[in-house]
Structure formats: structure tokens, C-alpha cells
Amino acid sequence: MTTPILYAHPFSSYSQKAFIAFHEKNVPFELRLLEPSNPQAGAELAALWPLGKFPVLRVGDLALWEATIVVEWLDQAHPDPARLIPRDPAAALQVRMFDRIFDNYVMNMMQVIVNNRIREMQSNPRDEYGEVQARAALDKVYAWLDGELAGRTWATGDAFTLADCAAAPSLFYADWVHPFDDRPNLRAYYRRLRERPSVDRAVEGGRPYRHYFPGGAPADRD
């Protein structure tokens, strides 16, 4: 079988979502590192996807973008040892719903706060209103997740799924900018994620790049 090629970066949250899925499946892939020192990978990415967002997966003549779709492909091509999206339609809907919640209401809200840090570093006006709204949204989704996760091992139950692939990087970076220490179920779930070998491997892969984080990575968060 053709080795999948993944255009990504180890410190990118959405790249980590794809990495976690590949590690869970133990499927080898070729990383095309998107770094200024590797302009060829950037040129290839631009030819595949003009918006330049990543990760992007290439398998032969097939190109797929968006981390969720990359995981969907992986689950179809390599259903063993365990599916990341259940075969049962109702269970699959729950997994996909939590995937969107972590991407849209945790990851994207975290990014609003990070974008303000970038504006500040570039001496541009901060979006104070946007950040207040983002932090309020995070507080709401943290509270909701804390209730939903009570009694669960993983996001939707006993099985590690696409939803957890999305949760790990979104909560990792969100905790850096808007901690959830006051949500015990969410905090316990996050600890389980960090102890998962696939997640730990993705986090450690990004460690050398932490100086990239706008404003610096917090000393008291790992």
C-alpha cells in the first residue's frame, strides 16, 4: 500500500489531531514538515490546497484536507485494531458531534485569545471584545463538558475515538490560555488524555517548537 504523506507541523493543534489518529492505528506515514527551512513542502501544499491550511493528506492521487476528514480516511483504510468512528450510526453521530464541539467551541475559541497575543506582538490593536466573548464561551463549554464527562473514560464513553483525537490538542492549548482547573471531571479526562501513548507522542513531538507559542508557553503547564 502507498505510504500516506501528511503535510503538517508537530506544534500545530490540528496536525496533532491527525498524528494521534495515526499513532492509535500504528499506521506509518511520511511527514512533509511545513517549516520555512523546507520550502518544497510548502510549495507542494499550496499546489494541493491553495488556502494553505493543514494538515493535508496525500495518498497516491488522492488529496484530503481538514483533520477530521484525514481521520475519517484513516478509519476507513485501516479499521483495525479499533475504529475511531463507530460503525453504529447513533454512536457515530455522538462521536462526530463531540469532534465538532472540541474543534469549534474549544480550539477555535482558544485561537481567538492567541490571535490577540499575535496582534499585540505585531503592535496591532487587540480585539478586546472578541477575547471577552471567547473566554465566556470557553467557560460555558468547560462547564458543559464537565457535566457530560461525569462517569465516562473518554469523550463519548469507554472507547477512544475521533472525538478524543480532537479533544487532546484543543484542551492542551486551551488550558495554556484559559485553564479549567475548577472543572474536576474535565481535568481528570484531560489527565487521561495526556497519559494515552498516542497523545503523549504527539505532545512530545511538538515540545521542541514551544518557543513558537505567542507570548511563550506557560511554565506551570505541560
PDB file of N, CA, C and O in Angstrom, residues 116-154:
ATOM      1  N   ASN A 116      -5.087  37.435  19.604  1.00  0.00           N
ATOM      2  CA  ASN A 116      -4.886  38.716  20.272  1.00  0.00           C
ATOM      3  C   ASN A 116      -3.437  38.882  20.717  1.00  0.00           C
ATOM      4  O   ASN A 116      -2.875  39.973  20.668  1.00  0.00           O
ATOM      5  N   ARG A 117      -2.831  37.796  21.155  1.00  0.00           N
ATOM      6  CA  ARG A 117      -1.412  37.855  21.532  1.00  0.00           C
ATOM      7  C   ARG A 117      -0.553  38.187  20.312  1.00  0.00           C
ATOM      8  O   ARG A 117       0.408  38.956  20.408  1.00  0.00           O
ATOM      9  N   ILE A 118      -0.913  37.594  19.173  1.00  0.00           N
ATOM     10  CA  ILE A 118      -0.163  37.870  17.945  1.00  0.00           C
ATOM     11  C   ILE A 118      -0.322  39.337  17.551  1.00  0.00           C
ATOM     12  O   ILE A 118       0.654  39.999  17.165  1.00  0.00           O
ATOM     13  N   ARG A 119      -1.540  39.859  17.642  1.00  0.00           N
ATOM     14  CA  ARG A 119      -1.760  41.274  17.329  1.00  0.00           C
ATOM     15  C   ARG A 119      -0.894  42.164  18.213  1.00  0.00           C
ATOM     16  O   ARG A 119      -0.303  43.145  17.767  1.00  0.00           O
ATOM     17  N   GLU A 120      -0.853  41.817  19.490  1.00  0.00           N
ATOM     18  CA  GLU A 120      -0.077  42.604  20.443  1.00  0.00           C
ATOM     19  C   GLU A 120       1.412  42.571  20.093  1.00  0.00           C
ATOM     20  O   GLU A 120       2.099  43.601  20.145  1.00  0.00           O
ATOM     21  N   MET A 121       1.905  41.410  19.728  1.00  0.00           N
ATOM     22  CA  MET A 121       3.310  41.270  19.351  1.00  0.00           C
ATOM     23  C   MET A 121       3.631  42.072  18.091  1.00  0.00           C
ATOM     24  O   MET A 121       4.762  42.525  17.906  1.00  0.00           O
ATOM     25  N   GLN A 122       2.638  42.248  17.233  1.00  0.00           N
ATOM     26  CA  GLN A 122       2.827  42.988  15.986  1.00  0.00           C
ATOM     27  C   GLN A 122       2.422  44.459  16.111  1.00  0.00           C
ATOM     28  O   GLN A 122       2.357  45.169  15.114  1.00  0.00           O
ATOM     29  N   SER A 123       2.153  44.881  17.360  1.00  0.00           N
ATOM     30  CA  SER A 123       1.757  46.269  17.644  1.00  0.00           C
ATOM     31  C   SER A 123       0.472  46.663  16.932  1.00  0.00           C
ATOM     32  O   SER A 123       0.278  47.824  16.558  1.00  0.00           O
ATOM     33  N   ASN A 124      -0.427  45.678  16.775  1.00  0.00           N
ATOM     34  CA  ASN A 124      -1.736  45.934  16.194  1.00  0.00           C
ATOM     35  C   ASN A 124      -2.783  45.999  17.299  1.00  0.00           C
ATOM     36  O   ASN A 124      -2.578  45.460  18.386  1.00  0.00           O
ATOM     37  N   PRO A 125      -3.918  46.674  17.040  1.00  0.00           N
ATOM     38  CA  PRO A 125      -4.962  46.768  18.065  1.00  0.00           C
ATOM     39  C   PRO A 125      -5.520  45.392  18.451  1.00  0.00           C
ATOM     40  O   PRO A 125      -5.755  44.546  17.591  1.00  0.00           O
ATOM     41  N   ARG A 126      -5.704  45.164  19.734  1.00  0.00           N
ATOM     42  CA  ARG A 126      -6.300  43.930  20.228  1.00  0.00           C
ATOM     43  C   ARG A 126      -7.817  43.953  20.046  1.00  0.00           C
ATOM     44  O   ARG A 126      -8.428  45.015  20.069  1.00  0.00           O
ATOM     45  N   ASP A 127      -8.382  42.793  19.856  1.00  0.00           N
ATOM     46  CA  ASP A 127      -9.834  42.641  19.803  1.00  0.00           C
ATOM     47  C   ASP A 127     -10.306  42.276  21.215  1.00  0.00           C
ATOM     48  O   ASP A 127     -10.517  41.103  21.526  1.00  0.00           O
ATOM     49  N   GLU A 128     -10.447  43.293  22.055  1.00  0.00           N
ATOM     50  CA  GLU A 128     -10.800  43.039  23.452  1.00  0.00           C
ATOM     51  C   GLU A 128     -12.176  42.388  23.567  1.00  0.00           C
ATOM     52  O   GLU A 128     -12.367  41.462  24.356  1.00  0.00           O
ATOM     53  N   TYR A 129     -13.135  42.876  22.798  1.00  0.00           N
ATOM     54  CA  TYR A 129     -14.481  42.327  22.862  1.00  0.00           C
ATOM     55  C   TYR A 129     -14.482  40.867  22.431  1.00  0.00           C
ATOM     56  O   TYR A 129     -15.097  40.010  23.073  1.00  0.00           O
ATOM     57  N   GLY A 130     -13.751  40.569  21.346  1.00  0.00           N
ATOM     58  CA  GLY A 130     -13.691  39.196  20.861  1.00  0.00           C
ATOM     59  C   GLY A 130     -13.102  38.256  21.894  1.00  0.00           C
ATOM     60  O   GLY A 130     -13.577  37.128  22.060  1.00  0.00           O
ATOM     61  N   GLU A 131     -12.078  38.732  22.614  1.00  0.00           N
ATOM     62  CA  GLU A 131     -11.463  37.871  23.621  1.00  0.00           C
ATOM     63  C   GLU A 131     -12.396  37.643  24.805  1.00  0.00           C
ATOM     64  O   GLU A 131     -12.468  36.531  25.333  1.00  0.00           O
ATOM     65  N   VAL A 132     -13.102  38.676  25.229  1.00  0.00           N
ATOM     66  CA  VAL A 132     -14.061  38.510  26.321  1.00  0.00           C
ATOM     67  C   VAL A 132     -15.114  37.469  25.933  1.00  0.00           C
ATOM     68  O   VAL A 132     -15.468  36.587  26.738  1.00  0.00           O
ATOM     69  N   GLN A 133     -15.596  37.574  24.707  1.00  0.00           N
ATOM     70  CA  GLN A 133     -16.603  36.619  24.231  1.00  0.00           C
ATOM     71  C   GLN A 133     -16.035  35.199  24.153  1.00  0.00           C
ATOM     72  O   GLN A 133     -16.719  34.228  24.507  1.00  0.00           O
ATOM     73  N   ALA A 134     -14.793  35.083  23.692  1.00  0.00           N
ATOM     74  CA  ALA A 134     -14.169  33.761  23.574  1.00  0.00           C
ATOM     75  C   ALA A 134     -13.979  33.123  24.945  1.00  0.00           C
ATOM     76  O   ALA A 134     -14.234  31.929  25.130  1.00  0.00           O
ATOM     77  N   ARG A 135     -13.540  33.913  25.912  1.00  0.00           N
ATOM     78  CA  ARG A 135     -13.344  33.367  27.261  1.00  0.00           C
ATOM     79  C   ARG A 135     -14.681  32.961  27.883  1.00  0.00           C
ATOM     80  O   ARG A 135     -14.770  31.932  28.577  1.00  0.00           O
ATOM     81  N   ALA A 136     -15.715  33.738  27.630  1.00  0.00           N
ATOM     82  CA  ALA A 136     -17.044  33.385  28.149  1.00  0.00           C
ATOM     83  C   ALA A 136     -17.537  32.084  27.507  1.00  0.00           C
ATOM     84  O   ALA A 136     -18.132  31.232  28.173  1.00  0.00           O
ATOM     85  N   ALA A 137     -17.270  31.938  26.204  1.00  0.00           N
ATOM     86  CA  ALA A 137     -17.671  30.713  25.507  1.00  0.00           C
ATOM     87  C   ALA A 137     -16.911  29.510  26.054  1.00  0.00           C
ATOM     88  O   ALA A 137     -17.489  28.425  26.234  1.00  0.00           O
ATOM     89  N   LEU A 138     -15.612  29.682  26.338  1.00  0.00           N
ATOM     90  CA  LEU A 138     -14.838  28.591  26.920  1.00  0.00           C
ATOM     91  C   LEU A 138     -15.374  28.203  28.292  1.00  0.00           C
ATOM     92  O   LEU A 138     -15.481  27.016  28.615  1.00  0.00           O
ATOM     93  N   ASP A 139     -15.720  29.197  29.100  1.00  0.00           N
ATOM     94  CA  ASP A 139     -16.290  28.889  30.419  1.00  0.00           C
ATOM     95  C   ASP A 139     -17.558  28.049  30.279  1.00  0.00           C
ATOM     96  O   ASP A 139     -17.776  27.095  31.039  1.00  0.00           O
ATOM     97  N   LYS A 140     -18.390  28.406  29.315  1.00  0.00           N
ATOM     98  CA  LYS A 140     -19.644  27.668  29.113  1.00  0.00           C
ATOM     99  C   LYS A 140     -19.392  26.237  28.641  1.00  0.00           C
ATOM    100  O   LYS A 140     -20.005  25.285  29.136  1.00  0.00           O
ATOM    101  N   VAL A 141     -18.475  26.087  27.665  1.00  0.00           N
ATOM    102  CA  VAL A 141     -18.241  24.746  27.145  1.00  0.00           C
ATOM    103  C   VAL A 141     -17.486  23.900  28.160  1.00  0.00           C
ATOM    104  O   VAL A 141     -17.725  22.688  28.266  1.00  0.00           O
ATOM    105  N   TYR A 142     -16.609  24.503  28.961  1.00  0.00           N
ATOM    106  CA  TYR A 142     -15.951  23.753  30.035  1.00  0.00           C
ATOM    107  C   TYR A 142     -16.987  23.201  31.008  1.00  0.00           C
ATOM    108  O   TYR A 142     -16.916  22.038  31.425  1.00  0.00           O
ATOM    109  N   ALA A 143     -17.930  24.038  31.390  1.00  0.00           N
ATOM    110  CA  ALA A 143     -18.965  23.609  32.337  1.00  0.00           C
ATOM    111  C   ALA A 143     -19.807  22.481  31.740  1.00  0.00           C
ATOM    112  O   ALA A 143     -20.135  21.503  32.420  1.00  0.00           O
ATOM    113  N   TRP A 144     -20.163  22.630  30.480  1.00  0.00           N
ATOM    114  CA  TRP A 144     -20.967  21.605  29.814  1.00  0.00           C
ATOM    115  C   TRP A 144     -20.191  20.298  29.720  1.00  0.00           C
ATOM    116  O   TRP A 144     -20.720  19.222  30.027  1.00  0.00           O
ATOM    117  N   LEU A 145     -18.927  20.374  29.284  1.00  0.00           N
ATOM    118  CA  LEU A 145     -18.109  19.171  29.174  1.00  0.00           C
ATOM    119  C   LEU A 145     -17.915  18.500  30.531  1.00  0.00           C
ATOM    120  O   LEU A 145     -17.940  17.270  30.631  1.00  0.00           O
ATOM    121  N   ASP A 146     -17.751  19.302  31.577  1.00  0.00           N
ATOM    122  CA  ASP A 146     -17.559  18.747  32.909  1.00  0.00           C
ATOM    123  C   ASP A 146     -18.749  17.883  33.311  1.00  0.00           C
ATOM    124  O   ASP A 146     -18.586  16.819  33.914  1.00  0.00           O
ATOM    125  N   GLY A 147     -19.935  18.329  32.952  1.00  0.00           N
ATOM    126  CA  GLY A 147     -21.123  17.535  33.238  1.00  0.00           C
ATOM    127  C   GLY A 147     -21.224  16.306  32.356  1.00  0.00           C
ATOM    128  O   GLY A 147     -21.539  15.209  32.834  1.00  0.00           O
ATOM    129  N   GLU A 148     -20.936  16.457  31.066  1.00  0.00           N
ATOM    130  CA  GLU A 148     -21.042  15.339  30.137  1.00  0.00           C
ATOM    131  C   GLU A 148     -20.035  14.241  30.434  1.00  0.00           C
ATOM    132  O   GLU A 148     -20.310  13.056  30.209  1.00  0.00           O
ATOM    133  N   LEU A 149     -18.863  14.610  30.916  1.00  0.00           N
ATOM    134  CA  LEU A 149     -17.783  13.644  31.118  1.00  0.00           C
ATOM    135  C   LEU A 149     -17.895  12.867  32.429  1.00  0.00           C
ATOM    136  O   LEU A 149     -17.124  11.927  32.659  1.00  0.00           O
ATOM    137  N   ALA A 150     -18.825  13.239  33.279  1.00  0.00           N
ATOM    138  CA  ALA A 150     -19.003  12.530  34.551  1.00  0.00           C
ATOM    139  C   ALA A 150     -19.285  11.049  34.292  1.00  0.00           C
ATOM    140  O   ALA A 150     -20.209  10.700  33.556  1.00  0.00           O
ATOM    141  N   GLY A 151     -18.467  10.180  34.849  1.00  0.00           N
ATOM    142  CA  GLY A 151     -18.670   8.752  34.702  1.00  0.00           C
ATOM    143  C   GLY A 151     -18.155   8.158  33.413  1.00  0.00           C
ATOM    144  O   GLY A 151     -18.303   6.955  33.176  1.00  0.00           O
ATOM    145  N   ARG A 152     -17.543   8.979  32.560  1.00  0.00           N
ATOM    146  CA  ARG A 152     -17.010   8.478  31.298  1.00  0.00           C
ATOM    147  C   ARG A 152     -15.487   8.394  31.359  1.00  0.00           C
ATOM    148  O   ARG A 152     -14.848   9.226  31.994  1.00  0.00           O
ATOM    149  N   THR A 153     -14.947   7.427  30.634  1.00  0.00           N
ATOM    150  CA  THR A 153     -13.496   7.342  30.499  1.00  0.00           C
ATOM    151  C   THR A 153     -13.023   8.262  29.381  1.00  0.00           C
ATOM    152  O   THR A 153     -12.077   9.032  29.548  1.00  0.00           O
ATOM    153  N   TRP A 154     -13.711   8.176  28.229  1.00  0.00           N
ATOM    154  CA  TRP A 154     -13.357   9.013  27.073  1.00  0.00           C
ATOM    155  C   TRP A 154     -14.542   9.895  26.702  1.00  0.00           C
ATOM    156  O   TRP A 154     -15.579   9.869  27.369  1.00  0.00           O
TER     157      TRP A 154
END
